[in-house]
Coordinates of C-alpha atoms and ligand atoms in Angstrom, one line a residue:
M1 CA 38.8 13.0 18.1
P2 CA 42.2 12.4 19.7
H3 CA 43.3 15.2 22.0
P4 CA 45.7 17.7 20.4
E5 CA 49.2 18.1 21.7
P6 CA 49.5 20.9 24.2
L7 CA 50.5 24.2 22.6
R8 CA 53.8 24.7 24.4
V9 CA 55.8 23.2 21.5
S10 CA 59.3 24.6 21.7
V11 CA 60.5 25.5 18.2
M12 CA 64.2 25.6 17.5
Y13 CA 65.5 28.5 15.4
V14 CA 66.6 27.0 12.2
R15 CA 69.4 28.5 10.2
C16 CA 69.3 28.8 6.5
Q17 CA 71.7 26.0 5.5
H18 CA 70.9 25.4 1.9
A19 CA 73.5 27.0 -0.4
V20 CA 71.0 27.0 -3.2
M21 CA 68.5 29.0 -1.2
D22 CA 67.8 32.5 -2.6
M23 CA 69.7 35.1 -0.6
R24 CA 66.4 37.0 0.1
T25 CA 65.1 34.0 2.0
T26 CA 64.6 34.4 5.7
M27 CA 63.8 31.9 8.4
T28 CA 61.0 32.7 10.8
E29 CA 59.7 30.6 13.6
A30 CA 56.0 30.4 14.6
E31 CA 54.2 28.6 17.4
L32 CA 51.2 28.2 15.2
L33 CA 51.1 28.7 11.5
I34 CA 47.9 28.8 9.4
I35 CA 47.8 28.3 5.6
G36 CA 44.9 30.2 4.1
G37 CA 43.4 33.6 4.6
G38 CA 39.7 32.8 4.0
V39 CA 37.0 33.0 6.7
A40 CA 38.1 29.7 8.3
G41 CA 41.8 30.7 8.6
A42 CA 41.1 34.3 9.6
S43 CA 38.7 33.3 12.3
T44 CA 41.1 30.6 13.7
A45 CA 43.9 33.3 13.7
Y46 CA 41.7 35.8 15.5
H47 CA 40.6 33.4 18.2
L48 CA 44.0 31.9 18.8
A49 CA 45.6 35.4 19.0
Q50 CA 42.9 36.4 21.5
D51 CA 43.9 33.5 23.6
G52 CA 47.4 34.9 23.7
H53 CA 49.1 32.5 21.2
D54 CA 51.8 33.4 18.7
V55 CA 50.1 33.0 15.4
T56 CA 51.2 33.5 11.8
L57 CA 48.8 33.3 8.9
L58 CA 50.1 32.9 5.3
E59 CA 47.8 33.8 2.4
R60 CA 48.9 33.6 -1.2
G61 CA 46.6 36.4 -2.5
E62 CA 44.8 39.0 -0.4
I63 CA 42.6 38.1 2.6
A64 CA 39.3 36.8 1.2
S65 CA 40.6 36.5 -2.4
E66 CA 38.8 33.2 -3.0
A67 CA 35.5 31.7 -1.9
S68 CA 35.3 33.8 1.3
G69 CA 35.3 37.0 -0.7
V70 CA 33.0 36.1 -3.6
N71 CA 30.2 34.3 -1.8
A72 CA 26.6 35.5 -1.5
G73 CA 27.0 36.7 2.1
A74 CA 24.0 34.7 3.4
I75 CA 24.3 33.6 7.0
G76 CA 22.2 30.6 7.9
A77 CA 20.9 30.1 11.4
M78 CA 17.7 28.5 12.8
G79 CA 18.4 28.6 16.5
W80 CA 20.3 26.4 19.0
G81 CA 17.5 23.8 19.2
N82 CA 16.7 21.6 22.1
A83 CA 19.9 19.6 21.8
P84 CA 22.5 21.8 20.1
D85 CA 24.6 19.8 17.6
L86 CA 27.6 20.7 15.4
E87 CA 25.4 22.5 12.9
A88 CA 23.7 24.6 15.6
Y89 CA 27.1 25.5 17.1
L90 CA 28.6 26.5 13.7
T91 CA 25.6 28.6 12.6
M92 CA 24.5 30.2 15.9
G93 CA 28.1 30.6 17.1
S94 CA 29.0 32.3 13.8
L95 CA 26.0 34.6 14.0
E96 CA 27.2 35.8 17.4
I97 CA 30.7 36.4 16.0
F98 CA 29.4 38.4 13.1
Q99 CA 27.3 40.5 15.5
S100 CA 30.3 41.1 17.7
L101 CA 32.5 42.2 14.8
Q102 CA 29.9 44.8 13.8
L103 CA 28.4 45.8 17.1
D104 CA 31.2 45.4 19.7
L105 CA 34.4 45.7 17.6
G106 CA 33.2 48.4 15.3
Y107 CA 33.9 46.8 11.9
D108 CA 31.5 47.8 9.2
I109 CA 30.7 44.4 7.7
A110 CA 27.2 45.4 6.4
F111 CA 25.7 42.9 8.8
R112 CA 21.9 42.7 9.0
Q113 CA 19.7 40.1 10.7
S114 CA 17.3 40.2 7.8
G115 CA 15.7 36.8 8.1
C116 CA 15.3 34.4 5.1
L117 CA 12.3 33.5 3.0
H118 CA 12.5 30.0 1.4
A119 CA 10.0 29.9 -1.5
I120 CA 7.6 27.0 -2.1
H121 CA 6.6 26.5 -5.8
T122 CA 4.7 23.1 -5.9
E123 CA 2.4 20.9 -3.9
A124 CA 5.2 18.4 -3.4
Q125 CA 7.5 21.1 -2.1
Y126 CA 4.8 22.3 0.2
D127 CA 4.3 18.9 1.8
Y128 CA 8.0 18.4 2.1
T129 CA 8.6 21.9 3.6
R130 CA 5.6 21.6 6.0
D131 CA 7.0 18.3 7.4
R132 CA 10.4 19.9 7.7
V133 CA 9.1 22.9 9.5
Q134 CA 7.1 20.7 12.0
Y135 CA 10.2 18.6 12.6
L136 CA 12.5 21.6 13.2
Q137 CA 9.9 23.3 15.5
A138 CA 9.5 20.1 17.5
H139 CA 13.3 20.2 18.0
G140 CA 13.3 23.8 19.3
H141 CA 14.3 25.6 16.1
N142 CA 13.1 29.1 15.1
V143 CA 11.2 28.5 11.8
A144 CA 7.7 29.1 10.6
L145 CA 5.5 28.1 7.6
L146 CA 3.9 31.2 6.0
T147 CA 1.1 31.5 3.5
S148 CA 1.9 33.3 0.4
R149 CA 0.0 36.3 1.7
E150 CA 1.9 36.3 5.0
A151 CA 5.2 36.1 3.2
R152 CA 4.3 39.0 0.8
N153 CA 3.6 41.1 3.9
L154 CA 7.3 40.7 4.7
E155 CA 8.7 40.7 1.2
P156 CA 6.3 42.5 -1.2
A157 CA 8.2 41.6 -4.4
L158 CA 7.5 37.8 -3.9
N159 CA 5.5 36.1 -6.6
P160 CA 1.8 35.8 -5.5
A161 CA 1.7 32.4 -7.2
L162 CA 4.0 30.8 -4.7
L163 CA 2.3 28.3 -2.4
G164 CA 4.0 29.8 0.7
C165 CA 7.4 30.3 2.3
M166 CA 9.4 28.8 5.1
Y167 CA 10.5 31.7 7.3
M168 CA 13.8 31.7 9.2
P169 CA 13.9 35.0 11.1
L170 CA 17.4 34.4 12.6
R171 CA 19.1 34.2 9.3
A172 CA 21.3 37.2 8.4
Q173 CA 23.6 38.7 5.8
A174 CA 26.9 40.6 5.6
D175 CA 29.4 41.6 3.1
P176 CA 31.7 38.6 2.8
K177 CA 34.9 40.4 1.9
H178 CA 34.5 43.0 4.6
A179 CA 33.6 40.4 7.2
T180 CA 36.5 38.1 6.4
R181 CA 38.9 41.0 6.4
A182 CA 37.5 42.2 9.7
L183 CA 38.3 38.9 11.2
A184 CA 41.9 39.1 9.9
A185 CA 42.2 42.7 11.1
A186 CA 40.9 41.7 14.5
A187 CA 43.5 38.9 14.5
A188 CA 46.3 41.4 13.7
R189 CA 45.0 43.7 16.4
S190 CA 45.3 40.9 18.9
G191 CA 48.9 40.2 17.8
A192 CA 48.7 37.7 14.9
R193 CA 51.0 38.2 12.0
I194 CA 49.0 38.2 8.8
R195 CA 51.1 37.7 5.7
T196 CA 49.4 38.2 2.3
Q197 CA 50.9 37.6 -1.2
C198 CA 52.7 34.8 0.4
A199 CA 52.0 31.5 -1.3
V200 CA 53.1 28.3 0.4
S201 CA 55.0 26.2 -2.1
S202 CA 56.0 23.2 0.1
V203 CA 55.5 21.8 3.5
Q204 CA 57.6 19.1 5.2
Q205 CA 57.4 17.6 8.7
R206 CA 60.8 17.5 10.4
H207 CA 62.2 14.9 12.7
D208 CA 61.3 16.9 15.8
D209 CA 57.6 17.1 14.5
T210 CA 57.8 20.7 13.6
Y211 CA 56.9 21.8 10.1
L212 CA 59.2 23.5 7.5
V213 CA 56.9 25.7 5.4
E214 CA 58.4 27.3 2.3
T215 CA 57.2 30.4 0.4
A216 CA 59.1 32.2 -2.4
Y217 CA 60.9 34.6 0.0
D218 CA 60.6 33.0 3.4
T219 CA 60.9 29.8 5.2
F220 CA 58.9 29.2 8.4
V221 CA 59.3 26.7 11.1
A222 CA 56.0 26.0 12.8
G223 CA 55.3 24.1 16.0
I224 CA 51.8 23.5 15.0
L225 CA 50.4 23.7 11.4
I226 CA 46.8 24.4 10.6
I227 CA 45.5 23.8 7.1
A228 CA 42.8 26.3 6.2
A229 CA 43.3 26.4 2.5
G230 CA 39.7 25.9 1.3
A231 CA 39.5 24.0 -2.0
W232 CA 43.3 23.6 -2.0
C233 CA 43.6 21.6 1.2
A234 CA 44.2 18.3 -0.8
E235 CA 47.3 19.8 -2.4
I236 CA 48.8 20.6 1.0
G237 CA 47.9 17.1 2.2
R238 CA 49.8 15.6 -0.8
W239 CA 53.0 17.5 0.3
L240 CA 52.7 15.6 3.6
G241 CA 51.8 12.2 2.1
L242 CA 48.2 12.5 3.1
H243 CA 44.9 12.2 1.2
I244 CA 42.6 14.9 2.3
P245 CA 39.3 14.3 0.5
I246 CA 38.2 17.8 -0.1
T247 CA 37.0 18.6 -3.6
P248 CA 36.6 22.0 -5.3
V249 CA 33.0 22.6 -6.3
R250 CA 32.3 25.6 -8.5
G251 CA 29.6 28.0 -7.3
Q252 CA 28.5 30.9 -9.6
M253 CA 26.5 34.0 -9.2
W254 CA 25.2 37.0 -11.1
A255 CA 24.2 40.6 -10.2
T256 CA 22.0 43.3 -11.4
E257 CA 23.0 47.0 -11.6
P258 CA 22.6 48.7 -8.2
L259 CA 19.0 49.5 -7.5
P260 CA 17.0 51.3 -4.8
P261 CA 16.1 49.0 -1.9
R262 CA 13.4 46.5 -2.9
L263 CA 14.5 43.2 -1.4
F264 CA 14.7 42.9 2.4
H265 CA 15.4 39.2 3.2
T266 CA 17.8 36.6 1.9
I267 CA 15.9 34.4 -0.5
S268 CA 16.1 30.7 -1.3
S269 CA 13.9 28.0 -2.8
A270 CA 12.6 24.6 -1.8
E271 CA 13.3 22.8 -5.1
S272 CA 16.9 21.6 -4.4
A273 CA 16.2 21.0 -0.6
M274 CA 13.5 18.5 -1.5
D275 CA 15.5 16.9 -4.3
W276 CA 18.6 16.5 -2.2
Y277 CA 16.5 15.1 0.7
H278 CA 15.3 12.3 -1.5
A279 CA 18.7 11.8 -3.2
P280 CA 21.8 13.5 -1.9
G281 CA 23.8 12.2 -4.9
N282 CA 27.1 11.5 -3.2
D283 CA 29.4 8.5 -3.9
H284 CA 33.0 7.6 -3.3
E285 CA 34.2 10.5 -5.5
T286 CA 31.3 12.9 -5.7
P287 CA 30.2 15.2 -2.8
P288 CA 26.5 15.4 -1.9
H289 CA 24.1 18.2 -2.7
L290 CA 25.4 19.2 -6.1
T291 CA 23.2 20.6 -8.9
H292 CA 24.9 18.6 -11.6
Q293 CA 26.1 15.1 -12.0
G294 CA 28.3 14.0 -14.9
G295 CA 27.6 17.4 -16.5
V296 CA 23.8 16.9 -16.4
R297 CA 21.6 19.1 -14.2
R298 CA 19.8 17.2 -11.4
T299 CA 18.1 20.2 -9.7
R300 CA 17.9 23.9 -9.4
H301 CA 19.3 25.6 -6.3
L302 CA 18.8 29.2 -5.4
Y303 CA 20.1 31.8 -2.9
G304 CA 20.3 35.6 -3.1
R305 CA 19.7 39.0 -1.6
Q306 CA 20.1 42.7 -2.3
T307 CA 23.4 44.0 -1.1
R308 CA 23.8 47.3 0.7
D309 CA 25.3 48.7 -2.5
G310 CA 21.9 48.0 -4.2
E311 CA 22.9 45.0 -6.4
I312 CA 20.5 42.1 -6.4
I313 CA 22.7 39.0 -6.4
F314 CA 21.7 35.4 -7.0
G315 CA 23.4 32.1 -7.4
G316 CA 22.9 28.4 -6.8
D317 CA 24.7 26.1 -9.2
R318 CA 27.2 23.7 -7.6
Q319 CA 29.2 21.8 -10.2
L320 CA 32.4 19.7 -10.3
A321 CA 34.6 21.6 -12.8
G322 CA 38.1 21.1 -11.4
Y323 CA 39.7 24.5 -10.6
N324 CA 37.8 26.3 -13.4
T325 CA 36.3 29.5 -12.2
V326 CA 34.8 30.7 -15.4
P327 CA 31.0 31.0 -15.0
D328 CA 28.8 28.8 -17.2
P329 CA 26.3 31.1 -19.0
A330 CA 23.7 28.4 -19.4
G331 CA 23.7 27.8 -15.7
I332 CA 23.4 31.5 -15.0
E333 CA 20.4 31.7 -17.3
V334 CA 18.7 28.8 -15.5
N335 CA 19.4 30.5 -12.2
H336 CA 18.0 33.8 -13.4
T337 CA 14.8 32.1 -14.6
H338 CA 14.5 30.4 -11.2
A339 CA 15.0 33.6 -9.3
A340 CA 12.4 35.4 -11.5
E341 CA 9.9 32.6 -10.6
V342 CA 10.3 33.8 -7.0
L343 CA 10.6 37.5 -7.7
P344 CA 8.9 38.4 -11.0
V345 CA 10.6 41.9 -11.0
L346 CA 13.8 40.1 -12.0
T347 CA 12.4 39.3 -15.5
T348 CA 12.7 43.0 -16.3
L349 CA 16.2 43.3 -14.8
S350 CA 19.2 42.2 -16.8
I351 CA 22.4 40.7 -15.6
A352 CA 25.2 43.2 -15.2
R353 CA 28.0 40.9 -14.1
T354 CA 28.7 37.2 -13.3
W355 CA 31.4 35.5 -11.3
A356 CA 32.4 32.1 -9.8
G357 CA 34.4 30.7 -6.9
L358 CA 35.4 27.3 -5.5
M359 CA 33.8 25.8 -2.4
P360 CA 35.6 23.1 -0.3
F361 CA 33.3 20.1 -0.2
S362 CA 34.1 16.9 1.6
L363 CA 32.8 13.6 0.2
D364 CA 30.3 13.1 3.1
G365 CA 29.3 16.7 3.3
A366 CA 30.5 17.2 6.8
P367 CA 33.3 19.7 7.8
L368 CA 36.8 18.7 8.8
I369 CA 37.7 20.5 12.0
G370 CA 40.4 19.2 14.3
Q371 CA 43.6 17.1 14.4
I372 CA 44.8 15.0 11.5
P373 CA 45.9 12.0 13.5
Q374 CA 48.4 10.6 11.0
R375 CA 50.9 13.5 11.7
R376 CA 51.7 15.1 15.1
N377 CA 50.8 18.8 15.5
L378 CA 48.8 18.9 12.3
F379 CA 45.2 20.4 12.2
I380 CA 42.7 21.3 9.6
V381 CA 39.6 23.6 9.4
S382 CA 37.8 23.1 6.1
G383 CA 35.1 21.2 4.3
L384 CA 32.7 24.0 5.0
A385 CA 31.1 23.5 1.5
S386 CA 28.4 25.8 0.4
S387 CA 27.8 27.5 3.8
G388 CA 31.3 28.2 5.0
F389 CA 30.8 32.0 5.1
G390 CA 28.0 31.5 7.6
R391 CA 29.7 28.7 9.5
G392 CA 33.4 29.6 9.2
P393 CA 33.7 32.0 12.1
M394 CA 32.6 29.4 14.6
A395 CA 34.6 26.7 12.9
G396 CA 37.7 28.7 13.5
K397 CA 36.7 29.4 17.1
L398 CA 36.0 25.7 17.8
L399 CA 39.4 24.7 16.5
A400 CA 41.1 27.6 18.4
D401 CA 39.4 26.5 21.6
A402 CA 40.4 22.9 21.1
L403 CA 44.0 24.0 20.6
H404 CA 44.0 26.4 23.5
T405 CA 42.4 24.0 26.0
G406 CA 43.6 20.7 24.7
Q407 CA 39.9 19.6 25.0
P408 CA 38.0 19.5 21.7
H409 CA 34.3 20.4 22.1
T410 CA 32.1 17.3 22.0
V411 CA 30.3 18.5 18.9
L412 CA 33.5 18.2 17.0
V413 CA 33.2 14.4 16.9
A414 CA 31.0 15.0 13.9
A415 CA 33.8 16.9 12.2
D416 CA 36.7 14.6 13.1
P417 CA 39.2 14.5 10.2
A418 CA 40.2 11.0 11.3
R419 CA 37.0 9.7 9.6
C420 CA 38.3 10.4 6.1
V421 CA 41.9 11.5 5.9
T422 CA 44.3 8.7 4.9
T423 CA 48.0 8.3 4.3
T424 CA 49.4 8.0 0.8
A425 CA 53.0 7.5 1.7
Ligands
LIG1 C1 29.6 31.6 -5.5 C2 29.6 31.2 -4.0 C3 28.6 31.5 -3.2 C4 28.6 31.2 -1.9 N1 27.6 31.6 -1.0 C5 27.6 31.4 0.3 C6 26.7 32.0 1.2 O1 25.8 32.8 0.8 N2 26.8 31.7 2.5 C7 27.7 30.8 3.0 O2 27.7 30.6 4.2 N3 28.7 30.3 2.2 C8 28.7 30.6 0.8 N4 29.6 30.0 0.0 C9 30.6 29.1 0.6 C10 31.7 29.8 1.3 O3 32.2 30.9 0.5 C11 32.9 28.9 1.6 O4 32.4 27.7 2.2 C12 33.9 29.5 2.5 O5 34.3 30.8 2.0 C13 35.2 28.7 2.6 O6 36.1 29.4 3.4 P1 37.6 28.8 3.5 O7 38.3 29.8 4.4 O8 37.5 27.4 3.9 O9 38.2 28.8 2.0 P2 38.6 30.0 1.1 O10 37.8 31.2 1.2 O11 38.8 29.5 -0.3 O12 40.1 30.4 1.7 C14 41.2 29.5 1.5 C15 42.4 30.4 1.2 O13 43.6 29.6 1.2 C16 44.4 30.2 0.3 N5 45.4 29.3 -0.1 C17 45.2 28.1 -0.8 N6 46.4 27.5 -1.0 C18 47.4 28.3 -0.5 C19 48.8 28.2 -0.4 N7 49.5 27.2 -1.0 N8 49.5 29.2 0.2 C20 48.8 30.2 0.8 N9 47.5 30.4 0.7 C21 46.8 29.4 0.1 C22 43.6 30.7 -0.8 O14 44.2 31.7 -1.6 C23 42.3 31.2 -0.1 O15 42.3 32.6 0.1 C24 29.6 30.4 -1.3 C25 30.7 30.0 -2.2 C26 30.7 30.4 -3.5 C27 31.9 30.1 -4.4

């Protein structure tokens, strides 16, 4: 990744010169301006503010009003491994940030290092999962293959007919809305300006390489612009004559009524993992690891947990549906059946509510974290796909560290936006 420009960009105060501009419009300057108040933007703001930078974050709704607030709250982590790569940094680094929010900074984010049980239904899934566990263990990761009996000692509600479980004890869970809002609150506490109900309607790069960012009531001039707009990054790219290949993928979930505690781990299933290993399914316009292709189901994916409020929540489908966030009842039904194959008690529990959100998928499945080389002083943190809640905190920190030091961490080579962002104008 090319080195970012040093942060000491001097930003000229720009007067409001347009006679047509609404009289309520004000002009504000910002050293660093972040578009998007999801987990990626909030974490970037927090870490930049902690490093002493002048940061403004603009969010068109409330903090965590999109994917970062509606996700399952599952935090993936399997250890640093013998040779920590981008994935190890994103997951293990994020785990430490979640722990710090709850244990050191005093935010109640309902964090719990519960561990995860990954259910094995068939002989083929067993062979695949056994090989995967052996590979991960050989590379220093903290995973184990449990018999069905061993797994039921940890999670009594599991179906005795399962052939076993992959156990990931480091995996955790937290309330996604509370955790994302805690990052934004910690950013504000460190001096960042967090502006909600503030939709960015246009962005232009000026001759001095600063950015003119318009909202309904304010205009901002930013020395450095950071795009953290989740599934809407492509729209912001278009305003700047760039093609940012991030596609919205609909994820959907359902919940039972609140119940007394009966589920202790996060739960997932080996079916999709094995299917995607054999055929990730991506092409020049389709991201990998989707449950549907051309409207037809390819596999069943499953993740879920019981929240602190008692709801049992599950989801899994990942479908291209544009910006449609209406849940598909047929997919919810398939997911409910899949979950009940893992936890038979769910056959007796009806669905109390459903919802959906949009995940930012890149076409190669890897995140985009770093400088967009076609424009000076332009950065992005996105493409966190289906695991951006668990990886977003460290994604924001890695970008903040790169901006602060001018030296991107070497693992960010695997997330370099230069590999896929192109110019359209
Ligand atoms: C149903 C579902 C379940 C999931 N489960 C999990 C899980 O269990 N674990 C996990 O790790 N991940 C999970 N994910 C994925 C995870 O939620 C996302 O990867 C992550 O939240 C993406 O964060 P983000 O900050 O990049 O995007 P977002 O959270 O979408 O934030 C982007 C923000 O930018 C704002 N924005 C966009 N355009 C503008 C504009 N023009 N002006 C101002 N603001 C703008 C939006 O309003 C939004 O708030 C799930 C996702 C879904 C939908």
